[in-house]
CSV table of C-alpha atoms in Angstrom, one decimal:
chain,number,residue,atom,x,y,z
A,342,MET,CA,-21.0,-108.8,-28.8
A,343,ALA,CA,-19.2,-105.8,-30.0
A,344,ALA,CA,-18.1,-105.6,-33.3
A,345,SER,CA,-14.2,-104.8,-32.0
A,346,ASP,CA,-14.8,-107.9,-29.8
A,347,LYS,CA,-15.7,-109.9,-32.8
A,348,LEU,CA,-12.9,-108.9,-35.0
A,349,LEU,CA,-10.4,-109.6,-32.4
A,350,GLY,CA,-11.7,-113.1,-31.6
A,351,LYS,CA,-12.8,-112.1,-28.1
A,352,GLY,CA,-15.8,-114.1,-26.5
A,353,SER,CA,-16.5,-117.4,-24.9
A,354,GLY,CA,-15.6,-119.5,-27.8
A,355,TYR,CA,-15.5,-119.7,-31.5
A,356,SER,CA,-17.5,-121.7,-33.6
A,357,ALA,CA,-17.7,-122.5,-37.3
A,358,VAL,CA,-20.0,-123.1,-40.3
A,359,THR,CA,-18.7,-126.6,-41.1
A,360,GLU,CA,-19.5,-130.3,-40.0
A,361,GLU,CA,-19.1,-131.3,-36.4
A,362,PRO,CA,-16.2,-133.2,-35.6
A,363,GLU,CA,-16.2,-136.6,-36.1
A,364,ASP,CA,-15.8,-139.3,-33.0
A,365,ASP,CA,-12.5,-140.8,-32.4
A,366,GLU,CA,-12.1,-144.7,-31.5
A,367,ASP,CA,-13.0,-144.1,-28.0
A,368,GLY,CA,-16.2,-142.5,-29.1
A,369,ASP,CA,-15.3,-138.9,-27.8
A,370,ALA,CA,-15.6,-135.9,-30.1
A,371,ARG,CA,-12.2,-134.4,-30.7
A,372,ASP,CA,-11.2,-131.7,-32.6
A,373,ARG,CA,-9.4,-132.0,-36.0
A,374,ASN,CA,-6.1,-131.2,-34.1
A,375,ASP,CA,-3.3,-133.6,-33.8
A,376,GLY,CA,-1.1,-130.7,-32.0
A,377,PRO,CA,0.4,-131.2,-28.6
A,378,PRO,CA,-1.1,-130.7,-25.6
A,379,ARG,CA,-2.3,-127.0,-24.8
A,380,LYS,CA,-0.7,-124.9,-22.1
A,381,TYR,CA,-2.4,-121.7,-20.8
A,382,TRP,CA,-1.3,-118.5,-22.7
A,383,PRO,CA,-0.8,-116.4,-19.8
A,384,PHE,CA,-2.3,-113.1,-21.8
A,385,SER,CA,-5.6,-111.8,-22.4
A,386,LEU,CA,-4.8,-111.3,-26.3
A,387,PRO,CA,-5.5,-114.2,-28.7
A,388,ARG,CA,-2.7,-116.2,-29.1
A,389,ARG,CA,-2.7,-115.2,-33.0
A,390,TYR,CA,-2.0,-111.4,-31.7
A,391,SER,CA,0.9,-112.4,-29.6
A,392,VAL,CA,2.3,-114.1,-32.6
A,393,ALA,CA,1.8,-110.7,-34.5
A,394,VAL,CA,3.5,-109.1,-31.7
A,395,LEU,CA,6.7,-111.4,-32.0
A,396,THR,CA,6.8,-110.8,-35.5
A,397,PHE,CA,6.5,-107.3,-35.1
A,398,LEU,CA,9.4,-107.0,-32.6
A,399,GLY,CA,11.2,-109.5,-35.2
A,400,PHE,CA,10.6,-106.9,-38.1
A,401,CYS,CA,11.9,-104.0,-35.4
A,402,ASN,CA,15.2,-106.2,-35.4
A,403,ILE,CA,15.4,-107.2,-39.0
A,404,TYR,CA,15.4,-103.1,-39.7
A,405,SER,CA,17.9,-102.3,-36.9
A,406,LEU,CA,20.2,-104.9,-38.0
A,407,ARG,CA,19.7,-103.2,-41.8
A,408,VAL,CA,20.3,-99.3,-40.9
A,409,ASN,CA,22.6,-99.2,-38.1
A,410,LEU,CA,25.6,-99.1,-40.2
A,411,SER,CA,24.2,-96.1,-41.8
A,412,VAL,CA,24.7,-94.0,-38.4
A,413,ALA,CA,27.8,-96.1,-37.3
A,414,ILE,CA,29.7,-95.3,-40.7
A,415,VAL,CA,29.6,-91.6,-39.9
A,416,SER,CA,31.5,-92.2,-36.7
A,417,MET,CA,33.6,-94.9,-38.3
A,418,THR,CA,34.9,-91.8,-40.8
A,419,GLU,CA,34.4,-88.8,-38.9
A,420,LYS,CA,37.1,-90.4,-36.2
A,421,LYS,CA,39.3,-91.2,-38.8
A,422,ASP,CA,39.2,-94.9,-38.1
A,423,PHE,CA,38.5,-95.5,-41.8
A,424,ASN,CA,39.5,-93.2,-44.7
A,425,TRP,CA,36.5,-93.9,-47.0
A,426,ASP,CA,35.4,-91.3,-49.3
A,427,ALA,CA,31.7,-90.9,-50.4
A,428,SER,CA,31.5,-93.3,-53.0
A,429,THR,CA,33.6,-96.1,-51.0
A,430,GLN,CA,30.7,-95.4,-48.2
A,431,GLY,CA,28.0,-95.6,-50.8
A,432,LEU,CA,29.3,-98.9,-51.9
A,433,ILE,CA,29.1,-100.3,-48.4
A,434,LEU,CA,26.0,-99.0,-47.9
A,435,SER,CA,24.3,-100.5,-51.0
A,436,SER,CA,25.7,-103.7,-51.3
A,437,PHE,CA,23.1,-104.8,-48.8
A,438,PHE,CA,20.7,-104.8,-51.7
A,439,TYR,CA,22.6,-106.8,-54.1
A,440,GLY,CA,22.1,-109.6,-51.9
A,441,TYR,CA,19.0,-108.7,-50.6
A,442,ILE,CA,17.2,-109.0,-53.9
A,443,VAL,CA,18.3,-112.2,-54.7
A,444,THR,CA,16.8,-114.3,-51.9
A,445,GLN,CA,13.2,-112.9,-52.2
A,446,ILE,CA,11.9,-115.6,-54.6
A,447,PRO,CA,14.1,-118.3,-53.3
A,448,GLY,CA,12.8,-117.2,-49.5
A,449,GLY,CA,9.3,-117.8,-50.7
A,450,TRP,CA,9.9,-120.9,-52.1
A,451,LEU,CA,11.8,-122.3,-48.8
A,452,ALA,CA,9.1,-120.8,-46.9
A,453,THR,CA,6.4,-122.5,-48.8
A,454,LYS,CA,8.1,-125.7,-48.6
A,455,TYR,CA,9.6,-125.8,-45.0
A,456,GLY,CA,7.4,-123.0,-42.9
A,457,GLY,CA,7.8,-119.0,-42.3
A,458,LYS,CA,8.6,-119.8,-38.8
A,459,LYS,CA,11.9,-121.6,-39.4
A,460,VAL,CA,13.1,-119.3,-42.6
A,461,LEU,CA,12.5,-116.3,-40.5
A,462,GLY,CA,14.0,-117.4,-37.7
A,463,TYR,CA,17.1,-118.7,-39.5
A,464,GLY,CA,17.2,-115.7,-41.6
A,465,VAL,CA,17.4,-113.2,-38.6
A,466,LEU,CA,19.8,-115.6,-36.9
A,467,ILE,CA,22.6,-115.7,-39.5
A,468,THR,CA,22.0,-111.8,-39.7
A,469,SER,CA,22.6,-111.5,-36.0
A,470,ILE,CA,25.9,-113.6,-36.3
A,471,LEU,CA,27.1,-111.6,-39.2
A,472,THR,CA,26.2,-108.1,-37.4
A,473,LEU,CA,28.4,-109.1,-34.6
A,474,LEU,CA,31.1,-109.9,-37.1
A,475,THR,CA,30.8,-106.5,-38.4
A,476,PRO,CA,33.6,-104.7,-36.6
A,477,LEU,CA,36.1,-107.4,-37.3
A,478,ALA,CA,35.1,-107.4,-41.2
A,479,ALA,CA,35.2,-103.4,-41.3
A,480,ASN,CA,38.9,-103.7,-39.7
A,481,ALA,CA,40.0,-106.4,-42.3
A,482,GLY,CA,39.4,-104.0,-45.1
A,483,VAL,CA,36.5,-102.7,-47.5
A,484,VAL,CA,36.3,-106.0,-49.7
A,485,PHE,CA,35.5,-107.9,-46.4
A,486,LEU,CA,32.8,-105.6,-45.0
A,487,VAL,CA,31.2,-105.4,-48.3
A,488,ILE,CA,30.9,-109.4,-48.8
A,489,LEU,CA,29.5,-109.3,-45.1
A,490,ARG,CA,27.0,-106.9,-46.2
A,491,ILE,CA,26.2,-108.9,-49.3
A,492,LEU,CA,25.7,-111.9,-46.9
A,493,GLN,CA,23.6,-109.9,-44.5
A,494,GLY,CA,21.3,-109.0,-47.4
A,495,LEU,CA,20.9,-112.6,-48.5
A,496,ALA,CA,20.1,-113.6,-44.9
A,497,GLU,CA,17.4,-110.9,-44.3
A,498,GLY,CA,15.7,-111.6,-48.1
A,499,VAL,CA,13.8,-114.1,-46.7
A,500,SER,CA,11.9,-112.1,-44.3
A,501,TYR,CA,8.9,-110.9,-46.0
A,502,PRO,CA,7.9,-114.0,-48.1
A,503,ALA,CA,8.6,-115.9,-44.9
A,504,ALA,CA,6.2,-113.6,-42.8
A,505,HIS,CA,3.6,-114.3,-45.4
A,506,ALA,CA,3.9,-118.1,-45.2
A,507,LEU,CA,3.4,-117.7,-41.6
A,508,TRP,CA,0.2,-115.8,-41.9
A,509,SER,CA,-1.3,-117.8,-44.6
A,510,LYS,CA,-1.4,-120.5,-41.7
A,511,TRP,CA,-2.1,-118.1,-38.8
A,512,ALA,CA,-4.4,-115.1,-40.0
A,513,PRO,CA,-8.0,-115.8,-40.2
A,514,ALA,CA,-9.5,-114.2,-43.5
A,515,SER,CA,-11.3,-111.3,-41.9
A,516,GLU,CA,-8.1,-110.1,-39.9
A,517,ARG,CA,-5.4,-110.5,-42.8
A,518,SER,CA,-4.8,-106.8,-43.0
A,519,ARG,CA,-4.3,-105.9,-39.0
A,520,LEU,CA,-2.2,-109.0,-38.9
A,521,VAL,CA,-0.1,-108.4,-41.8
A,522,THR,CA,0.2,-104.6,-40.8
A,523,ILE,CA,1.1,-105.1,-37.5
A,524,THR,CA,4.2,-107.3,-38.7
A,525,PHE,CA,5.4,-104.8,-41.0
A,526,SER,CA,4.9,-101.6,-39.0
A,527,GLY,CA,7.5,-102.9,-37.0
A,528,SER,CA,10.1,-102.0,-39.8
A,529,TYR,CA,9.3,-98.4,-39.6
A,530,ALA,CA,9.5,-98.7,-36.0
A,531,GLY,CA,12.8,-100.5,-35.9
A,532,THR,CA,14.0,-97.5,-38.0
A,533,VAL,CA,12.6,-94.9,-35.8
A,534,ILE,CA,14.2,-96.7,-32.4
A,535,SER,CA,17.7,-98.0,-34.2
A,536,LEU,CA,18.6,-94.1,-35.9
A,537,PRO,CA,18.9,-92.3,-32.3
A,538,ILE,CA,19.9,-95.6,-30.1
A,539,SER,CA,22.9,-96.0,-32.8
A,540,GLY,CA,24.2,-92.3,-32.8
A,541,LEU,CA,23.9,-92.4,-28.9
A,542,LEU,CA,26.1,-95.9,-28.8
A,543,ALA,CA,28.6,-94.6,-31.2
A,544,ASP,CA,29.1,-91.2,-29.2
A,545,ASN,CA,29.1,-92.9,-25.9
A,546,TYR,CA,30.7,-96.5,-26.4
A,547,GLY,CA,32.7,-96.4,-29.8
A,548,TRP,CA,31.0,-97.3,-33.0
A,549,PRO,CA,31.7,-101.3,-32.7
A,550,SER,CA,29.3,-101.0,-29.8
A,551,VAL,CA,26.4,-100.3,-32.3
A,552,PHE,CA,26.7,-103.7,-34.0
A,553,TYR,CA,27.4,-106.0,-30.4
A,554,VAL,CA,24.0,-104.4,-29.1
A,555,PHE,CA,21.9,-105.0,-31.8
A,556,GLY,CA,23.5,-108.2,-33.0
A,557,ILE,CA,22.8,-109.6,-29.1
A,558,VAL,CA,19.2,-108.2,-29.0
A,559,ALA,CA,18.6,-109.8,-32.4
A,560,LEU,CA,20.1,-113.0,-31.0
A,561,LEU,CA,17.6,-112.7,-27.7
A,562,TRP,CA,14.7,-112.4,-30.0
A,563,THR,CA,15.5,-115.3,-32.1
A,564,SER,CA,16.0,-117.7,-29.5
A,565,LEU,CA,12.5,-116.2,-28.1
A,566,TRP,CA,11.0,-116.8,-31.6
A,567,MET,CA,12.2,-120.5,-32.1
A,568,TRP,CA,10.8,-121.8,-28.7
A,569,ASN,CA,7.6,-119.9,-28.4
A,570,ILE,CA,6.3,-119.7,-32.2
A,571,SER,CA,4.9,-122.7,-34.1
A,572,GLU,CA,4.2,-123.2,-37.8
A,573,THR,CA,0.8,-123.9,-37.7
A,574,PRO,CA,-2.1,-123.0,-34.9
A,575,ALA,CA,-2.6,-127.0,-34.7
A,576,ASP,CA,1.2,-127.2,-33.8
A,577,ASP,CA,1.2,-124.3,-31.1
A,578,LYS,CA,1.6,-125.8,-27.2
A,579,TRP,CA,-0.3,-122.2,-26.3
A,580,ILE,CA,-3.5,-121.8,-28.1
A,581,SER,CA,-6.5,-122.7,-27.1
A,582,GLU,CA,-8.7,-125.6,-29.1
A,583,ALA,CA,-11.1,-123.2,-29.8
A,584,GLU,CA,-9.0,-120.7,-31.4
A,585,VAL,CA,-7.4,-123.3,-33.5
A,586,ASN,CA,-10.8,-124.3,-34.6
A,587,TYR,CA,-12.0,-120.5,-35.2
A,588,ILE,CA,-8.6,-119.9,-37.6
A,589,THR,CA,-9.0,-123.2,-39.4
A,590,CYS,CA,-12.6,-122.5,-40.3
A,591,SER,CA,-11.7,-119.5,-41.7
A,592,LEU,CA,-9.0,-120.8,-44.0
A,593,SER,CA,-9.3,-122.5,-47.2
A,594,PRO,CA,-8.8,-126.1,-47.0
A,595,PRO,CA,-5.3,-127.3,-48.7
A,596,SER,CA,-5.6,-129.0,-52.0
A,597,PRO,CA,-3.3,-131.8,-52.8
A,598,THR,CA,0.3,-130.7,-53.4
A,599,LYS,CA,0.6,-129.7,-57.4
A,600,LYS,CA,3.1,-128.4,-59.3
A,601,LEU,CA,3.8,-124.4,-58.9
A,602,PRO,CA,1.7,-122.7,-61.4
A,603,TRP,CA,4.5,-120.5,-62.6
A,604,LYS,CA,3.1,-119.5,-66.2
A,605,LYS,CA,-0.2,-118.6,-64.5
A,606,MET,CA,1.3,-116.6,-61.7
A,607,LEU,CA,3.5,-114.5,-64.0
A,608,THR,CA,0.8,-113.8,-66.3
A,609,SER,CA,-2.0,-112.7,-63.8
A,610,GLY,CA,-3.3,-109.2,-63.9
A,611,PRO,CA,-3.4,-109.0,-59.9
A,612,VAL,CA,0.0,-110.4,-59.5
A,613,TRP,CA,1.3,-107.5,-61.8
A,614,ALA,CA,-0.9,-105.0,-60.0
A,615,ILE,CA,0.9,-105.8,-56.7
A,616,ASN,CA,4.3,-105.9,-58.3
A,617,ALA,CA,3.7,-102.3,-59.9
A,618,ALA,CA,2.4,-101.1,-56.5
A,619,HIS,CA,5.4,-102.3,-54.5
A,620,PHE,CA,7.8,-100.8,-56.7
A,621,ALA,CA,6.1,-97.4,-56.8
A,622,GLU,CA,5.9,-97.3,-53.1
A,623,ASN,CA,9.5,-98.5,-52.3
A,624,TRP,CA,10.3,-95.9,-55.1
A,625,GLY,CA,9.2,-92.9,-53.0
A,626,PHE,CA,10.2,-94.5,-49.7
A,627,TYR,CA,13.7,-95.3,-51.0
A,628,THR,CA,14.3,-91.8,-52.6
A,629,LEU,CA,13.2,-90.1,-48.9
A,630,LEU,CA,15.0,-92.4,-46.8
A,631,THR,CA,18.4,-91.8,-48.6
A,632,MET,CA,18.1,-88.3,-49.9
A,633,LEU,CA,16.1,-86.3,-46.8
A,634,PRO,CA,19.1,-85.5,-45.0
A,635,THR,CA,20.8,-83.6,-48.2
A,636,TYR,CA,17.7,-82.2,-49.5
A,637,MET,CA,17.1,-80.3,-45.8
A,638,LYS,CA,20.7,-79.2,-45.8
A,639,SER,CA,21.0,-78.2,-49.3
A,640,SER,CA,17.5,-76.5,-49.2
A,641,PHE,CA,16.9,-75.2,-45.7
A,642,GLY,CA,20.6,-75.2,-44.3
A,643,MET,CA,19.4,-77.8,-41.7
A,644,ASN,CA,21.8,-80.3,-40.3
A,645,LEU,CA,19.8,-83.6,-39.9
A,646,SER,CA,22.7,-85.1,-37.9
A,647,LYS,CA,22.1,-82.9,-35.0
A,648,SER,CA,17.9,-83.5,-35.2
A,649,GLY,CA,17.1,-87.3,-35.2
A,650,PHE,CA,13.7,-86.7,-34.4
A,651,ILE,CA,13.2,-84.8,-37.6
A,652,ALA,CA,15.0,-87.5,-39.4
A,653,ALA,CA,12.7,-90.5,-37.9
A,654,LEU,CA,9.6,-88.4,-37.7
A,655,PRO,CA,8.1,-89.7,-41.4
A,656,TYR,CA,9.1,-93.3,-40.6
A,657,LEU,CA,7.2,-92.9,-37.0
A,658,ALA,CA,4.1,-91.6,-38.8
A,659,MET,CA,4.4,-94.8,-41.1
A,660,ALA,CA,4.7,-97.1,-38.2
A,661,ILE,CA,1.3,-95.6,-36.6
A,662,VAL,CA,-0.5,-95.3,-39.8
A,663,VAL,CA,0.3,-98.7,-41.1
A,664,GLN,CA,-1.4,-100.5,-37.9
A,665,LEU,CA,-4.4,-98.0,-38.1
A,666,ALA,CA,-5.0,-98.9,-41.6
A,667,GLY,CA,-4.8,-102.5,-41.2
A,668,ILE,CA,-7.8,-102.1,-38.5
A,669,LEU,CA,-9.9,-99.8,-40.9
A,670,ALA,CA,-9.2,-102.2,-43.9
A,671,ASP,CA,-10.6,-105.3,-42.0
A,672,TRP,CA,-13.3,-103.6,-40.6
A,673,LEU,CA,-14.4,-101.9,-44.0
A,674,ARG,CA,-14.1,-105.5,-45.5
A,675,LEU,CA,-16.4,-106.9,-43.1
A,676,ARG,CA,-19.2,-104.2,-43.0
A,677,TYR,CA,-19.5,-102.3,-46.1
A,678,LEU,CA,-17.0,-102.8,-49.1
A,679,THR,CA,-15.4,-105.9,-51.0
A,680,THR,CA,-11.9,-106.8,-50.7
A,681,THR,CA,-11.0,-105.8,-54.0
A,682,GLN,CA,-12.6,-102.2,-53.4
A,683,VAL,CA,-10.7,-101.8,-50.0
A,684,ARG,CA,-7.5,-103.0,-51.3
A,685,LYS,CA,-7.8,-100.5,-54.4
A,686,LEU,CA,-9.3,-97.6,-52.2
A,687,PHE,CA,-6.1,-98.0,-49.6
A,688,THR,CA,-3.5,-98.2,-52.3
A,689,CYS,CA,-4.8,-95.9,-55.1
A,690,GLY,CA,-5.8,-93.1,-52.4
A,691,ALA,CA,-2.6,-93.4,-50.7
A,692,PHE,CA,-0.4,-92.8,-53.8
A,693,LEU,CA,-2.9,-90.1,-55.1
A,694,VAL,CA,-2.1,-88.2,-51.7
A,695,GLN,CA,1.5,-89.2,-51.9
A,696,THR,CA,2.0,-87.9,-55.4
A,697,THR,CA,0.4,-84.4,-54.1
A,698,PHE,CA,2.4,-84.0,-51.1
A,699,ILE,CA,6.0,-84.9,-52.2
A,700,ILE,CA,5.6,-82.8,-55.4
A,701,ALA,CA,4.3,-79.9,-53.4
A,702,ALA,CA,7.5,-80.3,-50.6
A,703,ALA,CA,9.5,-79.2,-53.7
A,704,PHE,CA,7.8,-75.9,-54.0
A,705,ILE,CA,7.5,-75.2,-50.3
A,706,THR,CA,9.9,-72.7,-49.4
A,707,ASN,CA,10.1,-73.1,-45.7
A,708,ALA,CA,11.5,-75.9,-43.6
A,709,THR,CA,8.5,-76.5,-41.5
A,710,GLY,CA,6.2,-76.9,-44.2
A,711,ALA,CA,8.7,-79.4,-46.3
A,712,ILE,CA,8.8,-81.6,-43.4
A,713,LEU,CA,5.1,-81.4,-42.7
A,714,SER,CA,4.8,-82.5,-46.4
A,715,LEU,CA,7.2,-85.3,-46.7
A,716,THR,CA,6.0,-86.6,-43.2
A,717,ILE,CA,2.7,-86.7,-44.7
A,718,ALA,CA,3.8,-88.6,-48.0
A,719,VAL,CA,5.7,-91.1,-46.1
A,720,GLY,CA,3.2,-91.6,-43.3
A,721,LEU,CA,0.1,-92.1,-45.7
A,722,GLY,CA,2.2,-94.8,-47.4
A,723,GLY,CA,0.9,-96.8,-44.4
A,724,PHE,CA,-2.7,-97.1,-45.9
A,725,ALA,CA,-1.0,-98.5,-49.2
A,726,TRP,CA,0.6,-101.3,-47.2
A,727,ALA,CA,-2.9,-102.2,-46.0
A,728,GLY,CA,-3.7,-102.8,-49.5
A,729,PHE,CA,-1.1,-104.1,-51.8
A,730,SER,CA,1.2,-105.9,-49.0
A,731,VAL,CA,-1.8,-107.9,-47.8
A,732,ASN,CA,-3.2,-108.8,-51.5
A,733,HIS,CA,-1.1,-111.6,-51.9
A,734,LEU,CA,-2.8,-113.4,-48.9
A,735,ASP,CA,-6.3,-112.7,-50.9
A,736,ILE,CA,-5.3,-113.8,-54.3
A,737,ALA,CA,-3.3,-116.8,-53.5
A,738,PRO,CA,-3.1,-117.6,-49.7
A,739,ARG,CA,-1.0,-120.8,-50.8
A,740,TYR,CA,1.5,-119.0,-52.6
A,741,SER,CA,1.5,-115.7,-50.7
A,742,SER,CA,4.9,-116.2,-49.8
A,743,LEU,CA,6.4,-116.7,-53.2
A,744,LEU,CA,4.0,-114.1,-54.4
A,745,MET,CA,5.6,-111.5,-52.1
A,746,GLY,CA,9.0,-112.7,-52.9
A,747,ILE,CA,8.4,-111.8,-56.2
A,748,SER,CA,6.7,-108.3,-55.8
A,749,ASN,CA,9.7,-107.7,-53.3
A,750,THR,CA,12.2,-108.3,-55.8
A,751,PHE,CA,10.7,-105.6,-57.8
A,752,ALA,CA,10.3,-103.5,-54.8
A,753,THR,CA,14.1,-103.9,-53.9
A,754,ILE,CA,15.0,-102.3,-57.6
A,755,PRO,CA,14.3,-98.9,-56.2
A,756,GLY,CA,16.6,-99.3,-53.3
A,757,MET,CA,19.5,-99.7,-55.6
A,758,VAL,CA,18.2,-97.3,-58.3
A,759,SER,CA,16.4,-94.4,-56.8
A,760,PRO,CA,19.5,-92.9,-54.7
A,761,ILE,CA,21.7,-93.0,-57.8
A,762,THR,CA,19.1,-91.5,-59.8
A,763,ALA,CA,18.5,-88.9,-57.4
A,764,GLY,CA,22.1,-88.1,-56.4
A,765,TRP,CA,22.8,-87.7,-60.3
A,766,MET,CA,19.9,-85.4,-60.9
A,767,VAL,CA,20.6,-83.1,-57.7
A,768,GLY,CA,24.6,-83.1,-58.3
A,769,THR,CA,26.8,-80.9,-55.9
A,770,ASN,CA,24.5,-77.7,-54.9
A,771,GLY,CA,21.0,-79.0,-55.3
A,772,THR,CA,18.9,-76.4,-56.4
A,773,ALA,CA,15.3,-75.9,-55.9
A,774,ALA,CA,14.7,-77.1,-59.6
A,775,GLU,CA,16.5,-79.9,-59.1
A,776,TRP,CA,15.0,-81.2,-56.3
A,777,ARG,CA,11.9,-80.5,-58.4
A,778,GLY,CA,12.9,-83.1,-60.5
A,779,VAL,CA,13.6,-85.6,-58.1
A,780,PHE,CA,10.3,-85.5,-56.5
A,781,SER,CA,8.3,-85.1,-59.3
A,782,ILE,CA,9.8,-88.1,-60.4
A,783,SER,CA,8.7,-90.0,-57.6
A,784,GLY,CA,5.4,-88.5,-57.8
A,785,THR,CA,5.0,-89.7,-61.3
A,786,ILE,CA,5.9,-93.2,-60.1
A,787,TYR,CA,3.3,-93.2,-57.5
A,788,PHE,CA,0.6,-91.8,-60.0
A,789,ILE,CA,1.5,-94.7,-62.4
A,790,GLY,CA,1.9,-97.3,-59.7
A,791,GLY,CA,-1.9,-96.3,-58.8
A,792,ILE,CA,-3.6,-96.4,-62.4
A,793,THR,CA,-1.8,-99.8,-62.8
A,794,TYR,CA,-3.4,-101.2,-59.7
A,795,ALA,CA,-6.6,-99.5,-60.1
A,796,LEU,CA,-6.9,-101.3,-63.3
A,797,LEU,CA,-5.3,-104.9,-62.7
A,798,ALA,CA,-5.9,-105.4,-58.9
A,799,SER,CA,-8.2,-107.9,-57.3
A,800,GLY,CA,-9.0,-109.1,-54.1
A,801,ASN,CA,-10.5,-112.3,-55.4
A,802,GLN,CA,-8.9,-115.6,-55.0
A,803,GLN,CA,-7.7,-116.6,-58.3
A,804,PRO,CA,-8.3,-119.7,-60.1
A,805,TRP,CA,-4.8,-120.9,-60.0
A,806,ALA,CA,-4.6,-120.5,-56.3
A,807,ASP,CA,-5.1,-124.3,-55.7
A,808,SER,CA,-7.6,-123.6,-52.6
A,809,ALA,CA,-11.5,-122.9,-52.3
A,810,PRO,CA,-12.5,-119.2,-52.1
A,811,VAL,CA,-13.5,-117.8,-48.2
A,812,ASP,CA,-16.7,-116.1,-47.8
A,813,LEU,CA,-16.0,-113.6,-45.1
A,814,ASN,CA,-19.3,-113.1,-44.0
A,815,THR,CA,-20.2,-116.9,-43.6
A,816,ALA,CA,-16.9,-118.9,-43.2
A,817,CYS,CA,-16.9,-118.5,-39.3
A,818,ILE,CA,-19.0,-116.9,-36.7
A,819,GLU,CA,-18.3,-116.5,-32.5
A,820,ASP,CA,-20.4,-117.8,-30.0
A,821,SER,CA,-21.8,-115.0,-28.1
A,822,ASP,CA,-21.8,-114.5,-24.1
């Protein structure tokens, strides 16, 4: 059987290097599964990849609901519906993060206790309803809109931890990189999709249509998600018994419930390696996300509001690279390198290249070269996401959602601080020297994050993880045709 087929779980069946299932009371051998009767899943992909597609679409919706206001607010102010100055607009746009940072760790705890499917689904449901209420809140006044945005942040803050909780049950150890990166690439795809569509809706149907359309689409996704997805493979009505066995045998058996090892987690070097890398990646990402239009306008006289393709190009590159990096990471883990080596290679290598290109952009004197450099700097961050963002599942699968909540708490700080820092440094005119300072800070943070990750990171399951380590080479094999 081809290696690619093995990685996808294709073939006549799955077998595990485990004990044979015991006979039940009627003498019939049965799988260790008390889930519902199986139905035929009418697609050729393994069921876990159908789950990945739905989580990808979920993160598309999550980011569409997050960024649509950044486009709609232009129409809201240009058409004089709202007389908001720049500082008021900044307050409205940044208020989301003040809610978002609060629910990262609680979201991880909730997902660990109640399941990633429920937490993610209800988070998107609440955000969708609040999105539909955005025009009403805006007309009621700035205070109401800011409160609504904070509430949206609170609801969306559970999304990343919930996704890790889901994949801790659904992702075979040898496929973690690809399944997680498929999910998270939806964030960048959602950004690429929502920016131009929000502009078209606002121009042709009025700014309220932006919130109504994206809110309704997200509600439809929520309905499909809650009906179609189960917390675990064993509970899923669409999955085959063979795939349940394949997934289950590749995961660590659960240990008895224990008190959360907070002290050991918060004093763990690998945990702080992930925190540092997540912070560094998001510093550069949010700096470019918020300052790219200003940079291109002040440095090259380009009006990016008339060139949505250019504004979305770095995120399109990111969406593509993230998925390719996930596939490559799993292939290297199975064939040539240890998990620790792969995570460090992808994270540190990406940060080194990002440092180079983001600093180079500040010294380039033509728009094409600057756009190319920044696209490479953002796009290659996809390799880092196949490193540190999956690493929670490597070191402690049982607590991966909580660890993601911790690291994403640190990673949210750049969204609140980096735009303010860049705006203060650039000032009104934005000289070349000022922009060099902004990009040099981002490059330095990338470099420090890479060094920290190289020194402290690990791909091995930690002693406090409360589950047995899994050997990628022997945990599961597939039957050949």
